[in-house]
Coordinates of C-alpha atoms in Angstrom, one line a residue:
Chain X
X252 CA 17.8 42.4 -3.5
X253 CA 16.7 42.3 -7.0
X254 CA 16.6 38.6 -7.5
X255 CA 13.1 37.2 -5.9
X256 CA 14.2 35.6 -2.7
X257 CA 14.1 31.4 -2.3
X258 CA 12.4 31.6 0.8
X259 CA 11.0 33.6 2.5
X260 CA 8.7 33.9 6.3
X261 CA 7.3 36.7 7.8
X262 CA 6.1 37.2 11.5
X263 CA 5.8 33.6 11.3
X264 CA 4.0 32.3 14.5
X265 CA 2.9 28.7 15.6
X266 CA 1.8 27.2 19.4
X267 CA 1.5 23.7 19.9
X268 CA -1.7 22.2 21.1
X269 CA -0.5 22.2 24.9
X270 CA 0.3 25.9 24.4
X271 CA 3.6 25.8 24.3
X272 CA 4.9 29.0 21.7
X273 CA 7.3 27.0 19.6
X274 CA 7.8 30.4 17.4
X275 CA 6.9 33.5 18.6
X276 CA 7.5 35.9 15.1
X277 CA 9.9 34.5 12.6
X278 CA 11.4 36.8 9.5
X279 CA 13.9 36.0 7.4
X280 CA 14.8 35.7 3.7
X281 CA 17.1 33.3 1.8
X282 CA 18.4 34.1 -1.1
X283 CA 18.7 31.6 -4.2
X284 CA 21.5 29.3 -3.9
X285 CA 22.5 30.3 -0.2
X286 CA 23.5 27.8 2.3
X287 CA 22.2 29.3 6.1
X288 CA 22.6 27.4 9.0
X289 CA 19.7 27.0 11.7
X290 CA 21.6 27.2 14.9
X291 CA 19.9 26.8 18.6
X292 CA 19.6 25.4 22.0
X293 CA 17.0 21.8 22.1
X294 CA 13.9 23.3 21.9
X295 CA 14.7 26.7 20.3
X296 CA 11.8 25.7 17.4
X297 CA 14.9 25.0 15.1
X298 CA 12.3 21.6 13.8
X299 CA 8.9 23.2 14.3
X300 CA 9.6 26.2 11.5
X301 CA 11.2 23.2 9.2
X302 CA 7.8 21.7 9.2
X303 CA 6.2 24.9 8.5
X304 CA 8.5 25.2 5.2
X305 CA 6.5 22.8 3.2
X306 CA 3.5 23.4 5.0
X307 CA 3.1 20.5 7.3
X308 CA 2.6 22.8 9.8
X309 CA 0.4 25.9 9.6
X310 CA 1.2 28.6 12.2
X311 CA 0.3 32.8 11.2
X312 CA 2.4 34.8 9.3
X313 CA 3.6 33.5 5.7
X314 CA 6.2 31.6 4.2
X315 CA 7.3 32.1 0.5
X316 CA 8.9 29.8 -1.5
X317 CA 9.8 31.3 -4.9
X318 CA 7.1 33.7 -5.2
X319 CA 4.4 31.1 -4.1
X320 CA 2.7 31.5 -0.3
X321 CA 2.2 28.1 1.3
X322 CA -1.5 27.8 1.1
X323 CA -3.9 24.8 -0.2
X324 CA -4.0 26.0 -3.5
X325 CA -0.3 25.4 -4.4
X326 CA 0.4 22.9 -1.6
X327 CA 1.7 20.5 -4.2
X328 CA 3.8 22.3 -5.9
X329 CA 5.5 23.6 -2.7
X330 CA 6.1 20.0 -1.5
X331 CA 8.2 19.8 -5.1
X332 CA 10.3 23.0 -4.1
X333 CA 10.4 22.2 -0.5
X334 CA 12.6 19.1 0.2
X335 CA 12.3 18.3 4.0
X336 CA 15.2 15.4 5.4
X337 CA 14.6 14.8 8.6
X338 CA 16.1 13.8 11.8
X339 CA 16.1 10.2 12.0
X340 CA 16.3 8.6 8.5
X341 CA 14.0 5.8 10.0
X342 CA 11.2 8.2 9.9
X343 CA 12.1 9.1 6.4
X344 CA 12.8 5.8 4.8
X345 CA 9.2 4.2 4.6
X346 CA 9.3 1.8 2.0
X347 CA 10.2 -1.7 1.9
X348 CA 13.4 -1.0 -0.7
X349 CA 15.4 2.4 -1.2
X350 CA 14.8 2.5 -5.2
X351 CA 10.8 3.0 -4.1
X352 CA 11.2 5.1 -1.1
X353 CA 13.6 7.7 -3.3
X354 CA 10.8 7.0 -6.8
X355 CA 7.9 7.4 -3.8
X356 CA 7.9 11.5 -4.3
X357 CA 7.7 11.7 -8.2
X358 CA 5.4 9.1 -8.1
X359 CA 3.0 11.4 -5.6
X360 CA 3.9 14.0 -8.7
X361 CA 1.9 12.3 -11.0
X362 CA 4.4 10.3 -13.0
X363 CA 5.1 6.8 -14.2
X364 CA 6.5 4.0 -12.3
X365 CA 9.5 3.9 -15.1
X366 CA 10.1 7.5 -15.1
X367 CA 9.9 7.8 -11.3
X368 CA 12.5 5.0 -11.1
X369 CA 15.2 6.7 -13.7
X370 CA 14.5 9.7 -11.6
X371 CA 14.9 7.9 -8.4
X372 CA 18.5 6.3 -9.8
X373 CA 19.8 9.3 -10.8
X374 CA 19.2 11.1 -7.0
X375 CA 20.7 7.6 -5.5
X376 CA 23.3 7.6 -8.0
X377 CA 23.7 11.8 -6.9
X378 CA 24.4 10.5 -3.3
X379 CA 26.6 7.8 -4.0
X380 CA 23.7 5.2 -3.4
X381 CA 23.0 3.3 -6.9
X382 CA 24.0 0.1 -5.8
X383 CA 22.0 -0.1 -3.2
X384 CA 18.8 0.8 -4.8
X385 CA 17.2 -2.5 -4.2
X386 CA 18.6 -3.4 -0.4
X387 CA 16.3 -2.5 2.1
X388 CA 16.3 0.6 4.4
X389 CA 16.9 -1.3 7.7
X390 CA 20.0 -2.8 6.3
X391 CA 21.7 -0.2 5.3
X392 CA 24.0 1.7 8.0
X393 CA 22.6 5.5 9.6
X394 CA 25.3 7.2 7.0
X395 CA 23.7 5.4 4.1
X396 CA 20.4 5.6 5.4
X397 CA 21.3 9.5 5.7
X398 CA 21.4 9.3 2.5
X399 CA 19.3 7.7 0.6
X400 CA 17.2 10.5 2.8
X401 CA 18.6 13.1 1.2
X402 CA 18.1 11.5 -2.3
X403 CA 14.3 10.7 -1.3
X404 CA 13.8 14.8 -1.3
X405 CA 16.8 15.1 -4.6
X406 CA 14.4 12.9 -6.6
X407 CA 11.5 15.5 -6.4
X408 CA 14.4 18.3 -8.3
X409 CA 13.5 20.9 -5.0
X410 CA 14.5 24.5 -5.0
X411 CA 15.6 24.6 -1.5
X412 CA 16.6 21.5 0.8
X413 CA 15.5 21.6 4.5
X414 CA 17.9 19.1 6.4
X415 CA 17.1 18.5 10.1
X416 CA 20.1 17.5 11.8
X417 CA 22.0 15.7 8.9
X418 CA 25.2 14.6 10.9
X419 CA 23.5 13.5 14.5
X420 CA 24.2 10.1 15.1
X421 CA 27.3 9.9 12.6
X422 CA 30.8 7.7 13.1
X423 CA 33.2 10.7 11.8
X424 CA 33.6 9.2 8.2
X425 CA 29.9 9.2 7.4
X426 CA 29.8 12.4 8.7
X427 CA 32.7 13.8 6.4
X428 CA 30.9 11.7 3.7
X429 CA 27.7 13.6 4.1
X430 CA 29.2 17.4 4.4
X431 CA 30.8 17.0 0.8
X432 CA 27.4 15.6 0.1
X433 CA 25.7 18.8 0.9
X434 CA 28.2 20.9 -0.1
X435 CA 28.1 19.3 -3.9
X436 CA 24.5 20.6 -3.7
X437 CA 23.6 23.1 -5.9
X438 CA 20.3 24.0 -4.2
X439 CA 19.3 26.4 -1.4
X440 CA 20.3 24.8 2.0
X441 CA 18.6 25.7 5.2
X442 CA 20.6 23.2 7.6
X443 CA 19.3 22.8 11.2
X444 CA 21.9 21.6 13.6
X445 CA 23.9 21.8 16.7
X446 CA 27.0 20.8 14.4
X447 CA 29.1 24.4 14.7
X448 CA 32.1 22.8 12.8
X449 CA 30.1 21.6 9.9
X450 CA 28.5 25.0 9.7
X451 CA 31.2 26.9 9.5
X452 CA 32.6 24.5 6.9
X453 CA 29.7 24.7 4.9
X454 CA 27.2 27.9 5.2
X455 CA 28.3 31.3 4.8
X456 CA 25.3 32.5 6.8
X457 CA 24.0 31.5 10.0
X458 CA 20.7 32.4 11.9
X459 CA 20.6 31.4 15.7
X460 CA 17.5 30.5 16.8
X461 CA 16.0 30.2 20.9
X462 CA 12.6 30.7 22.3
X463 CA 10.9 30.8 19.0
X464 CA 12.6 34.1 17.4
X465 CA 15.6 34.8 15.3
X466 CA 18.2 36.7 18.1
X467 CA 21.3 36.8 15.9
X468 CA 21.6 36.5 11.7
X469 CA 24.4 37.2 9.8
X470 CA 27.8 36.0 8.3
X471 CA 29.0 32.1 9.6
X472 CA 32.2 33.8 10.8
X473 CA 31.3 36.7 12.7
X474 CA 28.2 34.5 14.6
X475 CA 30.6 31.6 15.5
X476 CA 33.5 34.4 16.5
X477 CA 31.0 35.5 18.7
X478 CA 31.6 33.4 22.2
X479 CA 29.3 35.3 24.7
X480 CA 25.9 35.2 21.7
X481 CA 27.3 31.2 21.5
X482 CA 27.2 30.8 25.8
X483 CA 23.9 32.8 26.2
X484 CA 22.3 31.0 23.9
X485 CA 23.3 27.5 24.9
X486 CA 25.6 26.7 22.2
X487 CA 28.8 26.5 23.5
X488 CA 29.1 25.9 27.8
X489 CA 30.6 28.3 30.0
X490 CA 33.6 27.0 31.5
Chain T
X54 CA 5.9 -6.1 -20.7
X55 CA 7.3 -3.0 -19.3
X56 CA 11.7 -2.7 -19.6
X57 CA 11.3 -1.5 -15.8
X58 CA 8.6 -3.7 -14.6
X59 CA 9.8 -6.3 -11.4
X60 CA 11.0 -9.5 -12.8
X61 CA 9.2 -12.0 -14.0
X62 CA 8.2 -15.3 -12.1
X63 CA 10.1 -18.3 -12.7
X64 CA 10.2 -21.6 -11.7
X65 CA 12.7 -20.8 -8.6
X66 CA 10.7 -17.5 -7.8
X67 CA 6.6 -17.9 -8.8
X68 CA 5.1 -14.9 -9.6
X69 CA 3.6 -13.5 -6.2
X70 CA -0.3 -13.2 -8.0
X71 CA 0.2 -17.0 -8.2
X72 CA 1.1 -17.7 -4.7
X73 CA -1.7 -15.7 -3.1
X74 CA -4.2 -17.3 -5.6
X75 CA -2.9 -21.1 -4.6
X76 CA -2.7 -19.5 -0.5
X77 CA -6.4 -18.4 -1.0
X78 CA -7.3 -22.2 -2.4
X79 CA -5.4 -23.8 0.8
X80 CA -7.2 -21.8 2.7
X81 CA -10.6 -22.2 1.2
X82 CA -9.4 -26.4 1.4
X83 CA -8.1 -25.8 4.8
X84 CA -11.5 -24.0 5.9
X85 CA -14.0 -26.4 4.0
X86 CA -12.5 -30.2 4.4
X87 CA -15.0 -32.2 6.4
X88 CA -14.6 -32.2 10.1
X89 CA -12.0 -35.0 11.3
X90 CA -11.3 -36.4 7.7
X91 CA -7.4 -36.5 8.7
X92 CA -6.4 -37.8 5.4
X93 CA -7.4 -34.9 3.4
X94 CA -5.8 -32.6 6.5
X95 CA -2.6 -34.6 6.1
X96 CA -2.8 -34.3 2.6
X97 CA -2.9 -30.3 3.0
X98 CA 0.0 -30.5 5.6
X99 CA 2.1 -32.7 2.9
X100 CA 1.2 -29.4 0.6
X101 CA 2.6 -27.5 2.6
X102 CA 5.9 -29.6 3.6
X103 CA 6.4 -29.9 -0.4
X104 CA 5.8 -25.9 -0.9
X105 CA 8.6 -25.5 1.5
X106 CA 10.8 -27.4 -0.7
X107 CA 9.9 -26.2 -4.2
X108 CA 10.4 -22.7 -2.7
X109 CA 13.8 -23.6 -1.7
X110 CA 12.8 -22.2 1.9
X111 CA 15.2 -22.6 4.3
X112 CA 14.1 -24.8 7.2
X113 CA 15.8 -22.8 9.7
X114 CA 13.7 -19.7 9.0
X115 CA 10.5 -21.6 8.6
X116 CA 10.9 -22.7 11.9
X117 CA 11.7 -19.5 13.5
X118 CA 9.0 -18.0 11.9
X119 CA 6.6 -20.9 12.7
X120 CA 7.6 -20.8 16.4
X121 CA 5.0 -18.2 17.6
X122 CA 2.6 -21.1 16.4
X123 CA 4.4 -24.2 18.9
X124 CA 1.6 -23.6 20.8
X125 CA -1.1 -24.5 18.2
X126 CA 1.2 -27.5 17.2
X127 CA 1.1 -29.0 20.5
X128 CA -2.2 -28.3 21.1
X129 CA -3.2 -30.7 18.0
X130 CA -0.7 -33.5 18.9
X131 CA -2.4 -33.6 22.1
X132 CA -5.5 -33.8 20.9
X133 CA -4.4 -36.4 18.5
X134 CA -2.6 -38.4 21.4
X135 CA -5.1 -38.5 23.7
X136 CA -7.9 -39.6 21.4
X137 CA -11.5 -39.2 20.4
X138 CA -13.4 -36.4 22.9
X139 CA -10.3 -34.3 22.3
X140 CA -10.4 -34.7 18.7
X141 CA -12.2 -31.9 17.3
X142 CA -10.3 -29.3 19.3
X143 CA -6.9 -31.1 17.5
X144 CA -9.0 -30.6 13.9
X145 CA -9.8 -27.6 14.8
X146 CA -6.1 -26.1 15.8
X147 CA -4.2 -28.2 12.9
X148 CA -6.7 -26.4 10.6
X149 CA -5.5 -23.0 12.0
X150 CA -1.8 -24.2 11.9
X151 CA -1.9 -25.4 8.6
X152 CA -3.5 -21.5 7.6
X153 CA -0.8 -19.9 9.5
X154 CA 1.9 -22.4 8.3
X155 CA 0.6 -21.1 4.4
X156 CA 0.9 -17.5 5.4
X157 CA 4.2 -18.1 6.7
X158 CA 5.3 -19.7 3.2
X159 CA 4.0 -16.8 1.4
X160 CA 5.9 -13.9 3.1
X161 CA 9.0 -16.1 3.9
X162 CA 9.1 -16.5 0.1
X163 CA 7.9 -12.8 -1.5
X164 CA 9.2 -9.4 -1.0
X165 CA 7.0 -7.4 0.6
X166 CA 7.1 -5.1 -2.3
X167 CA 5.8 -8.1 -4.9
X168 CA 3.4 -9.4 -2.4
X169 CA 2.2 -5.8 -1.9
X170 CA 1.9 -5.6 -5.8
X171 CA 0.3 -9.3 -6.1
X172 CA -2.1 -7.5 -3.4
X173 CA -3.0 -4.4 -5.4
X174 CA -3.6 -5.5 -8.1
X175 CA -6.1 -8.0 -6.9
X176 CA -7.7 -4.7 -6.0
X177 CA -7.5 -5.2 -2.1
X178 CA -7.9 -1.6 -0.2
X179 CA -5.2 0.7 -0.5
X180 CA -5.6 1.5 3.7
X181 CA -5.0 -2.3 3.9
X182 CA -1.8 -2.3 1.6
X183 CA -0.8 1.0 3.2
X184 CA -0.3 -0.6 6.5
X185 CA 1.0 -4.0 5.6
X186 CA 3.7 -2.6 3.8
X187 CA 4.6 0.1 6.7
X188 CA 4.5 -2.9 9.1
X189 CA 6.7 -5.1 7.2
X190 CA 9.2 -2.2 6.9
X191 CA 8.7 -1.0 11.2
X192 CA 8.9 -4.5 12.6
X193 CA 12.7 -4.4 12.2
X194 CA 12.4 -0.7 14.0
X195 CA 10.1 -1.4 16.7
X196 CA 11.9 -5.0 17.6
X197 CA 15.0 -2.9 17.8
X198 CA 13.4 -0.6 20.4
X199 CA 11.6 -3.2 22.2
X200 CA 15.3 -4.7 22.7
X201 CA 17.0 -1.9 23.7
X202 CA 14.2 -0.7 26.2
X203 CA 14.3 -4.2 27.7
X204 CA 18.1 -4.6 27.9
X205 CA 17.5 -0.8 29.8
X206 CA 15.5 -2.4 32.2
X207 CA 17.1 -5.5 32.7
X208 CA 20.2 -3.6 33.5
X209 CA 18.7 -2.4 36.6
X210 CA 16.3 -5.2 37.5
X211 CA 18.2 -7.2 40.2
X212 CA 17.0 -10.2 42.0
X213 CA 13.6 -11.9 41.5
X214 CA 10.7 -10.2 39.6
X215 CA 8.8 -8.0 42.1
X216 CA 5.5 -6.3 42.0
X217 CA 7.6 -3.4 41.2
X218 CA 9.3 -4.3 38.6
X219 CA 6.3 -5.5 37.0
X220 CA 4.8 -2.3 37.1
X221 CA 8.1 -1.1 36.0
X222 CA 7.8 -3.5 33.2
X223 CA 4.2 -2.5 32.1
X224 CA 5.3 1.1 32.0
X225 CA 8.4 0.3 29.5
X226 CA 5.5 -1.0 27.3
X227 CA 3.1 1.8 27.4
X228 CA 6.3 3.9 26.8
X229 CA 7.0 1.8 23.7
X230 CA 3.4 2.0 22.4
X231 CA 3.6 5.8 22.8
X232 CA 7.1 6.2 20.9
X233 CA 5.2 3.7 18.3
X234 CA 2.8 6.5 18.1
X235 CA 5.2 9.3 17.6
X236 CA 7.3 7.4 15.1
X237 CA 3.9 6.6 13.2
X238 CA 3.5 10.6 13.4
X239 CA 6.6 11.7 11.7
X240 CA 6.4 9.0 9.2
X241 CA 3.2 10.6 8.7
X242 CA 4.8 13.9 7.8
X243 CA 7.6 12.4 5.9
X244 CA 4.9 11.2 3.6
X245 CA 3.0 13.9 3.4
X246 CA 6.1 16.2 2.9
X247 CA 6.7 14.4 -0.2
X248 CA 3.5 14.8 -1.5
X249 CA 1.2 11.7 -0.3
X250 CA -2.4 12.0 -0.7
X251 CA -4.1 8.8 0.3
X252 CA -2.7 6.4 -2.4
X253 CA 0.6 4.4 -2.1
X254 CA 2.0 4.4 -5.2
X255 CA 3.8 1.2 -5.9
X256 CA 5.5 -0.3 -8.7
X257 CA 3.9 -2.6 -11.3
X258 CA 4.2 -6.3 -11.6
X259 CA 4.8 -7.7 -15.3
X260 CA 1.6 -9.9 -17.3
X261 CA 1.3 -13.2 -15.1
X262 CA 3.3 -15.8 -17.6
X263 CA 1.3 -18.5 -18.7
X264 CA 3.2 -21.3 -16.4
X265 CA 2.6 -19.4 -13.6
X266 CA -1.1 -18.9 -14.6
X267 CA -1.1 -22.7 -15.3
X268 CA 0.4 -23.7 -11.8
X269 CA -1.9 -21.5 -9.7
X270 CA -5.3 -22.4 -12.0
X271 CA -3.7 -26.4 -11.6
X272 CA -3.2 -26.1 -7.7
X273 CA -6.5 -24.2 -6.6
X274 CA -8.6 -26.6 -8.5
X275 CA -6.9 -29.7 -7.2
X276 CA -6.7 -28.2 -3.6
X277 CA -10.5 -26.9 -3.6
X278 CA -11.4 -29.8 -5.4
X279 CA -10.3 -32.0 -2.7
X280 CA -12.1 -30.5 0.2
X281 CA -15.1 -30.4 -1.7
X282 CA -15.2 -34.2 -2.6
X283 CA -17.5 -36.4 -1.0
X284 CA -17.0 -39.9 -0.7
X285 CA -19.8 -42.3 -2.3

C-alpha cells in the first residue's frame, strides 16, 4: 500500500481494572476512505478498541491515525481526526441545545463562538438537522438524536468516523434515514455493530471481532457468505 | 454586538444578567428584612406574584415546580394560624419559600444556556457552571430512568408493601445511582473525545441594553433598600 494508511493499530492490548482482557493483540490497517465494519458477539471488545482510537483509552501496542501515534503530545489533534459517535446519543448529546452540543468540539479547538456555530450549522445542516439547531436534545426523537451525534463529531472535519452501534434502538425509517447518512460520508468509517444487513449494504470490508482479537478480516461478501465463521462466533444462531 | 451573539433582552424576555442581579437583591432583602416585619415579607411575596406576571409565566408550571416546596408553605400558614410562639418558625420558612419561589422564577423563565451565560460571565466557577448545565440537561434522562425502573418494579410488586419489597425498593435506587454513575462516565468520554479540557465553552451573551441595566439597578436598590430601612 503506497498511500499512508488512515488508521492504523498494532498488537494493540488493553485489560480493564478487574482484569478482564478486553483486547488481547489487535492489528489492522484502514485505508483512506474505506468503510470496515466491526463485527462481534456482546463483549467481543468491539467498544473498548473504539475508545482506544482517539485515545480515551490507553492499552500497549499503538494506534496510528494518519501518520500520527496516539500519545500526549498530539492528543489534540487526534481527537480532530478521530470522530467517536457513540452508543446511546444521550451520552453524546451534553448540552442544553443541539446548535452548542454540535459547535462544543470546535470550540474545544480553539475557535470563536461565531465560527464554531457556522461550523456547527453546516454539520447539522450535513445531517439533515438545521432546523432543529436550537430544540433541545431530549426532545428530539433517538433517530434525530442519532444524528445530531453524528454531526457533533462532522463539526470537528475528522479523517476517520468511529460510530458505535449507529442503528440500535431505531424504528426502520430512522434507520434507513441514518445508512444513507453514513453512506453520503466521504470519510473513513469504522462502524461497530451487530447490524449484518446494514453492513453489507454499506462496507466493503469487514473485521469480526471476539475475545479481544481480530479472527476473520476481509471482503463484506465473503465474511457474511461465510455461515459456520457467523455461528461460531455468535453472530448468527444455529438452528 | 456580535451578528451571532444570543438575542438581546426585551421587555417580554429580560436579559438573564438582569434577572440574577434583581434574584441576588431578593435574596439579600429576603435574607436581611427584620425578623417578623410581615409587611416588608408580604411586600417581597407581592414581588414575586408581580414577577410571575410580567414574565408571562404560566401559573400551571409555577405551581408544579413550586410543589416540592408545599411543605414549606404550610409550614408558614401554620405558624401564622396558630399565632405568636409559632411565629418565628413561620418567618423563618416564608423567608426560605419566598428564596426558593425567586429561584423558581429565574429558571422557569431562562434557558439554561442564557442563565448559564448570565452565570459566566459574572465570573462564577466554571466546575459550578459545568454541572448546572449537565444537570439541567440529565434531569429529563435520569426522571426517565427513575420511571421506567419504578414502573419495573411496580409490575411485580403485588399486595401491600412488605419488608421485602422495601428492600427491593432500596436496591432499584442504589441501582439507579450506580447507572447515574456510568452514564456520568461516558458523558465523561464523550467530552473528552471531543477535545474538552476543563473549560465549557459556551456562547456569549450580547452588551446588557441599557433598560435592562436600568430595571435590574432600579429593582435591587428598591428591594435592598427596603430591608435595610428602619423605622424612626
Amino acid at each position: 500500500m503506497d498511500a499512508l494508511p488512515a488508521l492504523s493499530v498494532h498488537d494493540l492490548r488493553f485489560s480493564y481494572g478487574d482484569g478482564r482482557t478486553a483486547l488481547a493483540g489487535i492489528t489492522l490497517a484502514i485505508a483512506a476512505g474505506e468503510c470496515v465494519a466491526l463485527i462481534g458477539p456482546n463483549g467481543a471488545g468491539k467498544s473498548t478498541l473504539l475508545l482506544h482510537l482517539n485515545g480515551l483509552l490507553r492499552g500497549s501496542g499503538s494506534v496510528v491515525v494518519s501518520g500520527l501515534t496516539i500519545g500526549h503530545a498530539h492528543m489534540r489533534e487526534i481527537r480532530r481526526r478521530v470522530g467517536l459517535v457513540f452508543q446511546d446519543p444521550d451520552d453524546q448529546l451534553f448540552m442544553p441545545s443541539c446548535i452548542e452540543d454540535v459547535a462544543f468540539g470546535p470550540m474545544n479547538m480553539g475557535l470563536s463562538w461565531t465560527d464554531a456555530r457556522e461550523r456547527a450549522l453546516e454539520a447539522l445542516a450535513a445531517v439533515g438537522m438545521a432546523e432543529h439547531a436550537e430544540r433541545a436534545p431530549h426532545h428530539l426523537s433517538v433517530g434525530q438524536r442519532k444524528r445530531v451525534a453524528i454531526a457533533t463529531v462532522l463539526s470537528m472535519d475528522p479523517d476517520v468516523l468511529a460510530l458505535d452501534e449507529p442503528t440500535a434502538g431505531l424504528d426502520p425509517r430512522a434507520r434507513r434515514q441514518l445508512i444513507e447518512l453514513l453512506r453520503a460520508l466521504p470519510q473513513t468509517r469504522l462502524i461497530a455493530t451487530h447490524d449484518l444487513a446494514m453492513v453489507e449494504e454499506l462496507c466493503t470490508r469487514s473485521l469480526v471481532l471476539d475475545s479481544g482479537v481480530v479472527v476473520a478480516d476481509g471482503p463484506t461478501g465473503a465474511i457474511l457468505e461465510d455461515a459456520r465463521l457467523l455461528q461460531r462466533h455468535g453472530l448468527r444462531d444455529a438452528a | 454586538m456580535a451578528a451571532d451573539a444570543l438575542p438581546a433582552g426585551s421587555i417580554r424576555e429580560p436579559d438573564p444578567r438582569a434577572k440574577l442581579i434583581i434574584a441576588s437583591a431578593f435574596t439579600v432583602s429576603a435574607l436581611s428584612t427584620p425578623a417578623l416585619e410581615w409587611s416588608r415579607l408580604w411586600a417581597l411575596s407581592a414581588f414575586l406574584v408581580a414577577s410571575v406576571v410580567a414574565l408571562r409565566l404560566p401559573g400551571p408550571v409555577v405551581l408544579r415546580r413550586m410543589a416540592p416546596l408545599l411543605g414549606l408553605v404550610i409550614a408558614a400558614l401554620i405558624g401564622i394560624i396558630v399565632g405568636a410562639p409559632w411565629r418565628p418558625i413561620a418567618d423563618l420558612t416564608w423567608r426560605l419559600l419566598l428564596m426558593s419561589g425567586c429561584a423558581v422564577v429565574v429558571t422557569a423563565s431562562t434557558s439554561p444556556t442564557r442563565l448559564i451565560g448570565a452565570m459566566r460571565s459574572f465570573r462564577m466557577p466554571h466546575t459550578l457552571l459545568a454541572v448546572l448545565m449537565l444537570t439541567a440537561r440529565y434531569l429529563h434522562v435520569l426522571g426517565d430512568e427513575a420511571n421506567r425502573s419504578a414502573r419495573a418494579w411496580r409490575s411485580r410488586v403485588v399486595g401491600r408493601m412488605r419488608w421485602r419489597h422495601a428492600v427491593a425498593l432500596g436496591r432499584l435506587a442504589a441501582s439507579l445511582s450506580r447507572r447515574a454513575v456510568e452514564r456520568a462516565d461516558r458523558i465523561a468520554w464523550a467530552m473528552v473525545a471531543r477535545g474538552f479540557e476543563g473549560r465549557l465553552p459556551c456562547a456569549p451573551l450580547p452588551r446588557m441594553r441599557l433598560p435592562d441595566t436600568l430595571i435590574a439597578v432600579a429593582a435591587s436598590c428598591a428591594l435592598v433598600g427596603m430591608a435595610l430601612w428602619r423605622h424612626r
